[in-house]
Amino acid sequence: MQIPIFTVDAFTNRPFSGNPAAVCLLENDLDEDLHQKIATEMNLSETAFIRKLHPGDDFSKKNTNSVLTFVTLSGELKARQVGDHIVLDLPLYKTSPQVLQEVEELIKAAVGNLIVQDLRYSPDTKKLLVRLSDTYERSVLEKLQVRAQDFLSAEKTGKVKGLILTLKGNSPGNHSGHDFYSRYFAPWVGVLEDPVTGSAHAVLSSYWSEHLGKKEMLAFQCSRRGGELKISLRSDGRVDIAGKIAIVLKGNLTF
């Protein structure tokens, strides 16, 4: 059997940056065990399997009006193409103030002596949002040396499954137009640092929209690979998160 497969870097238009994912095009269903084996072979946690809903569907035809629905552990994820961007349709998650004393050891492990301007928690996603002082430049976030493995012993509450570090954009000398920056860590689920994270921006979008008074924003995730996200809050309580892609590999799986 041969299955067409692609490696795609998302939230970027440059190879070897953004968030890498494998995409398999399936003519027929595969069992779950084979899905797992293919994902292991590709060594990418983001491995998507796209199957035709109707026998007459043609993968080779471009249809920018079509919507792809992915079944994930977090529920259905819908994606569509708009121009040169892929748009993810995600729920918008609110945050509430977090008491510093409950997570003080975790914050210390993450940012050391850096000044924390705000601290929020998203109960729906179990993500802790840590906003650094507006006095810091983007480079402070990028150069921050983080040992995410230390978070496991530092987090005593048992309620945090993801840590977002974020910083307001548009600092002096910033010509990129980014409204905010972030980095994301989730060693509790096996991800020391994620290159670019759509789900984290479903939390960040809500937070920064409230604080900046904006529904349309441009964000940048400052991981080693880096990625840019266009954000648009909708009136139905959801958020569109868009990014460009770079296809870096095309081939066939043979087995």
Coordinates of N, CA, C and O in Angstrom, one line a residue, residues 12-117:
T12 N 3.8 29.8 9.1 CA 5.0 30.4 8.6 C 5.0 30.2 7.0 O 4.2 29.4 6.5
N13 N 5.8 31.0 6.3 CA 5.9 30.8 4.9 C 7.4 30.4 4.6 O 7.8 30.4 3.4
R14 N 8.2 30.1 5.6 CA 9.6 29.7 5.5 C 9.8 28.3 5.9 O 9.3 27.9 7.0
P15 N 10.4 27.4 5.2 CA 10.7 26.1 5.6 C 11.6 26.1 6.9 O 12.3 27.0 7.2
F16 N 11.3 25.0 7.7 CA 12.1 24.8 8.9 C 11.8 25.8 10.0 O 12.6 26.0 10.9
S17 N 10.6 26.4 10.0 CA 10.1 27.3 11.0 C 8.7 26.9 11.2 O 8.1 26.0 10.6
G18 N 8.0 27.7 12.1 CA 6.6 27.4 12.4 C 6.4 26.0 13.1 O 7.3 25.5 13.7
N19 N 5.2 25.5 13.0 CA 4.9 24.2 13.6 C 4.8 23.1 12.6 O 3.9 23.1 11.8
P20 N 5.7 22.1 12.7 CA 5.7 21.0 11.7 C 4.6 20.0 12.0 O 4.3 19.6 13.1
A21 N 4.0 19.6 10.9 CA 3.0 18.5 11.0 C 3.0 17.6 9.8 O 3.5 18.0 8.7
A22 N 2.6 16.4 10.0 CA 2.5 15.4 8.8 C 1.1 15.3 8.4 O 0.2 15.3 9.3
V23 N 0.8 15.2 7.1 CA -0.5 15.1 6.6 C -0.6 13.9 5.6 O 0.2 13.9 4.7
C24 N -1.5 13.0 5.9 CA -1.6 11.8 5.1 C -3.0 11.9 4.4 O -4.0 12.2 5.0
L25 N -3.0 11.6 3.1 CA -4.2 11.6 2.3 C -4.7 10.1 2.1 O -4.0 9.3 1.5
L26 N -5.8 9.8 2.6 CA -6.3 8.4 2.7 C -7.5 8.2 1.7 O -8.4 9.0 1.6
E27 N -7.3 7.1 0.9 CA -8.4 6.7 0.0 C -9.4 5.9 0.9 O -10.6 5.9 0.6
N28 N -8.9 5.1 1.8 CA -9.7 4.3 2.7 C -9.4 4.4 4.1 O -8.3 5.0 4.5
D29 N -10.2 3.9 5.0 CA -10.0 4.0 6.4 C -8.8 3.1 6.8 O -8.6 2.1 6.2
L30 N -8.0 3.6 7.8 CA -7.0 2.8 8.5 C -7.4 2.6 9.9 O -8.1 3.4 10.5
D31 N -6.9 1.5 10.5 CA -7.2 1.3 11.9 C -6.4 2.1 12.8 O -5.4 2.7 12.4
E32 N -6.8 2.3 14.0 CA -6.1 3.2 14.9 C -4.7 2.9 15.2 O -3.8 3.7 15.3
D33 N -4.4 1.6 15.2 CA -3.0 1.1 15.5 C -2.1 1.6 14.4 O -1.0 2.0 14.6
L34 N -2.6 1.5 13.1 CA -1.8 2.0 12.0 C -1.6 3.5 12.0 O -0.5 4.0 11.7
H35 N -2.6 4.2 12.5 CA -2.5 5.7 12.6 C -1.3 6.0 13.6 O -0.5 6.8 13.3
Q36 N -1.3 5.3 14.7 CA -0.3 5.5 15.7 C 1.1 5.2 15.2 O 2.1 5.9 15.4
K37 N 1.2 4.1 14.4 CA 2.5 3.7 13.9 C 3.0 4.7 12.9 O 4.2 5.0 12.8
I38 N 2.1 5.2 12.0 CA 2.6 6.2 11.1 C 3.0 7.5 11.8 O 4.1 8.1 11.4
A39 N 2.3 7.9 12.8 CA 2.7 9.1 13.6 C 4.0 8.9 14.2 O 4.9 9.8 14.3
T40 N 4.3 7.7 14.8 CA 5.6 7.3 15.4 C 6.7 7.4 14.3 O 7.8 7.9 14.6
E41 N 6.4 6.8 13.1 CA 7.4 6.8 12.1 C 7.8 8.2 11.6 O 8.9 8.5 11.4
M42 N 6.8 9.1 11.6 CA 7.0 10.5 11.2 C 7.7 11.3 12.3 O 8.2 12.4 12.1
N43 N 7.5 10.8 13.6 CA 8.1 11.4 14.8 C 7.5 12.9 14.9 O 8.2 13.8 15.3
L44 N 6.2 13.0 14.6 CA 5.6 14.3 14.8 C 4.2 14.0 15.5 O 3.4 13.2 15.0
S45 N 4.0 14.7 16.6 CA 2.8 14.5 17.4 C 1.6 15.0 16.6 O 0.5 14.5 16.7
E46 N 1.8 16.1 15.7 CA 0.7 16.6 14.9 C 0.8 15.8 13.6 O 1.4 16.2 12.6
T47 N 0.1 14.7 13.5 CA 0.0 13.9 12.3 C -1.5 13.8 12.0 O -2.3 13.2 12.7
A48 N -1.9 14.4 10.8 CA -3.3 14.4 10.4 C -3.6 13.4 9.3 O -2.7 13.2 8.4
F49 N -4.8 12.8 9.4 CA -5.2 11.8 8.3 C -6.5 12.4 7.7 O -7.5 12.5 8.4
I50 N -6.4 12.7 6.4 CA -7.5 13.3 5.7 C -8.1 12.2 4.8 O -7.4 11.6 4.0
R51 N -9.4 12.0 5.0 CA -10.1 10.9 4.3 C -11.2 11.5 3.4 O -11.9 12.5 3.9
K52 N -11.4 11.0 2.2 CA -12.5 11.4 1.4 C -13.9 11.1 2.0 O -14.1 9.9 2.5
L53 N -14.8 12.0 2.0 CA -16.2 11.7 2.5 C -17.0 11.1 1.4 O -17.9 10.3 1.7
H54 N -16.7 11.4 0.1 CA -17.4 10.8 -1.0 C -16.4 10.2 -2.0 O -15.3 10.8 -2.2
P55 N -16.7 9.1 -2.6 CA -15.8 8.4 -3.5 C -15.3 9.3 -4.7 O -14.2 9.2 -5.2
G56 N -16.2 10.3 -5.1 CA -15.9 11.1 -6.2 C -15.0 12.3 -5.9 O -14.5 13.1 -6.8
D57 N -14.7 12.5 -4.6 CA -13.9 13.7 -4.2 C -12.5 13.5 -4.8 O -12.0 12.4 -4.9
D58 N -11.9 14.6 -5.1 CA -10.6 14.6 -5.8 C -9.6 15.5 -4.9 O -9.8 16.7 -4.8
F59 N -8.6 14.9 -4.4 CA -7.6 15.6 -3.5 C -6.9 16.6 -4.4 O -6.4 17.6 -3.8
S60 N -6.7 16.4 -5.7 CA -5.9 17.3 -6.5 C -6.6 18.6 -6.8 O -5.9 19.5 -7.3
K61 N -7.9 18.7 -6.7 CA -8.6 19.9 -7.0 C -8.6 20.9 -5.8 O -8.9 20.5 -4.7
K62 N -8.3 22.1 -6.1 CA -8.3 23.1 -5.1 C -9.7 23.7 -4.9 O -10.3 24.1 -5.9
N63 N -10.1 23.8 -3.7 CA -11.4 24.4 -3.4 C -11.3 25.2 -2.2 O -11.3 24.7 -1.0
T64 N -11.1 26.5 -2.3 CA -10.9 27.4 -1.2 C -12.1 27.6 -0.3 O -12.0 28.1 0.8
N65 N -13.3 27.1 -0.8 CA -14.5 27.2 0.0 C -14.7 26.0 0.9 O -15.6 26.0 1.8
S66 N -13.9 24.9 0.7 CA -14.2 23.7 1.5 C -13.6 23.9 2.9 O -12.7 24.6 3.2
V67 N -14.3 23.1 3.9 CA -13.9 23.1 5.3 C -13.5 21.7 5.6 O -14.2 20.7 5.4
L68 N -12.3 21.6 6.2 CA -11.8 20.3 6.7 C -12.1 20.2 8.2 O -11.9 21.1 8.9
T69 N -12.7 19.0 8.6 CA -13.0 18.8 10.0 C -12.1 17.7 10.5 O -12.1 16.6 10.0
F70 N -11.3 18.0 11.5 CA -10.4 17.0 12.1 C -11.0 16.6 13.5 O -11.4 17.4 14.3
V71 N -11.0 15.3 13.7 CA -11.4 14.7 15.0 C -10.2 14.6 15.9 O -9.2 13.9 15.6
T72 N -10.1 15.4 17.0 CA -9.0 15.4 17.9 C -9.4 15.0 19.3 O -10.6 14.9 19.6
L73 N -8.4 14.8 20.1 CA -8.7 14.4 21.5 C -9.4 15.6 22.2 O -10.1 15.4 23.3
S74 N -9.3 16.8 21.7 CA -9.9 18.0 22.3 C -11.3 18.3 21.6 O -11.9 19.4 21.9
G75 N -11.7 17.4 20.7 CA -13.0 17.7 20.0 C -12.7 18.0 18.5 O -11.6 17.8 18.0
E76 N -13.7 18.4 17.8 CA -13.6 18.7 16.4 C -12.8 20.0 16.2 O -13.1 21.0 16.9
L77 N -12.0 20.0 15.2 CA -11.2 21.1 14.8 C -11.5 21.4 13.3 O -11.3 20.5 12.4
K78 N -12.0 22.6 13.0 CA -12.3 22.9 11.6 C -11.3 23.8 11.0 O -10.8 24.8 11.7
A79 N -10.9 23.6 9.7 CA -9.9 24.4 9.1 C -10.4 24.7 7.6 O -11.0 23.9 7.0
R80 N -10.1 25.9 7.2 CA -10.4 26.3 5.8 C -9.3 27.2 5.2 O -8.5 27.7 6.0
Q81 N -9.3 27.3 3.9 CA -8.3 28.1 3.3 C -8.9 29.4 2.9 O -10.0 29.5 2.3
V82 N -8.2 30.5 3.2 CA -8.6 31.9 2.8 C -7.4 32.6 2.3 O -6.5 32.9 3.0
G83 N -7.4 32.7 1.0 CA -6.2 33.3 0.3 C -5.0 32.4 0.5 O -5.0 31.2 0.3
D84 N -3.9 32.9 1.0 CA -2.7 32.2 1.3 C -2.6 31.7 2.7 O -1.5 31.4 3.2
H85 N -3.7 31.8 3.5 CA -3.7 31.4 4.9 C -4.6 30.2 5.1 O -5.6 30.0 4.4
I86 N -4.3 29.4 6.1 CA -5.1 28.4 6.6 C -5.7 28.9 7.9 O -5.0 29.3 8.8
V87 N -7.1 28.9 8.0 CA -7.8 29.4 9.1 C -8.3 28.3 10.0 O -9.1 27.5 9.6
L88 N -8.0 28.3 11.3 CA -8.5 27.4 12.3 C -9.7 28.1 13.0 O -9.6 29.2 13.4
D89 N -10.7 27.4 13.2 CA -11.9 27.8 13.9 C -11.9 27.2 15.3 O -12.1 26.0 15.5
L90 N -11.6 28.1 16.3 CA -11.4 27.6 17.7 C -12.4 28.3 18.7 O -12.8 29.4 18.4
P91 N -12.7 27.6 19.8 CA -13.5 28.3 20.8 C -12.6 29.4 21.5 O -11.3 29.2 21.5
L92 N -13.2 30.4 22.0 CA -12.5 31.4 22.7 C -12.6 31.2 24.2 O -13.7 31.0 24.8
Y93 N -11.4 31.1 24.9 CA -11.4 30.7 26.3 C -11.1 31.9 27.2 O -10.1 32.6 27.0
K94 N -12.0 32.1 28.2 CA -11.8 33.2 29.1 C -10.8 32.8 30.2 O -10.6 31.7 30.5
T95 N -10.2 33.9 30.8 CA -9.3 33.6 32.0 C -9.8 34.4 33.2 O -10.6 35.3 33.1
S96 N -9.4 33.9 34.3 CA -9.7 34.6 35.6 C -8.4 34.9 36.4 O -7.4 34.2 36.1
P97 N -8.4 35.9 37.2 CA -7.2 36.2 38.0 C -6.7 35.0 38.8 O -7.5 34.2 39.4
Q98 N -5.4 34.8 38.9 CA -4.8 33.6 39.6 C -4.0 34.2 40.8 O -3.2 35.1 40.6
V99 N -4.2 33.6 42.0 CA -3.5 34.0 43.2 C -2.0 33.5 43.0 O -1.7 32.3 42.8
L100 N -1.1 34.4 43.2 CA 0.3 34.2 43.0 C 0.8 33.1 43.9 O 1.6 32.2 43.5
Q101 N 0.4 33.1 45.2 CA 0.9 32.2 46.2 C 0.7 30.7 45.8 O 1.5 29.9 46.2
E102 N -0.4 30.4 45.1 CA -0.7 29.1 44.7 C 0.3 28.5 43.7 O 0.5 27.3 43.6
V103 N 0.9 29.4 42.9 CA 1.8 28.9 41.8 C 3.1 29.6 41.8 O 3.8 29.6 40.8
E104 N 3.5 30.1 43.0 CA 4.7 30.9 43.1 C 5.9 30.1 42.7 O 6.8 30.6 42.0
E105 N 6.0 28.9 43.1 CA 7.2 28.1 42.8 C 7.3 27.8 41.3 O 8.4 27.8 40.7
L106 N 6.2 27.6 40.7 CA 6.2 27.4 39.2 C 6.6 28.6 38.5 O 7.4 28.5 37.5
I107 N 6.1 29.8 38.9 CA 6.5 31.0 38.3 C 8.0 31.3 38.4 O 8.7 31.7 37.5
K108 N 8.5 31.0 39.6 CA 9.9 31.2 39.8 C 10.8 30.2 38.9 O 11.8 30.7 38.3
A109 N 10.3 29.0 38.7 CA 11.0 28.1 37.8 C 10.9 28.5 36.4 O 11.9 28.3 35.6
A110 N 9.9 29.2 36.0 CA 9.7 29.6 34.6 C 10.4 30.9 34.3 O 11.1 31.0 33.2
V111 N 10.3 32.0 35.1 CA 10.8 33.3 34.7 C 11.9 33.8 35.7 O 12.3 35.0 35.5
G112 N 12.2 33.1 36.7 CA 13.2 33.6 37.7 C 12.8 34.8 38.3 O 11.7 34.9 38.9
N113 N 13.7 35.9 38.2 CA 13.4 37.1 38.9 C 12.7 38.2 38.0 O 12.6 39.4 38.4
L114 N 12.3 37.8 36.8 CA 11.6 38.7 35.9 C 10.3 39.2 36.6 O 9.7 38.5 37.3
I115 N 10.0 40.4 36.2 CA 8.8 41.0 36.8 C 7.5 40.5 36.1 O 7.4 40.5 34.9
V116 N 6.6 40.0 36.9 CA 5.3 39.5 36.3 C 4.2 40.6 36.5 O 4.0 41.1 37.6
Q117 N 3.6 41.0 35.4 CA 2.7 42.1 35.5 C 1.2 41.6 35.7 O 0.4 42.3 36.3

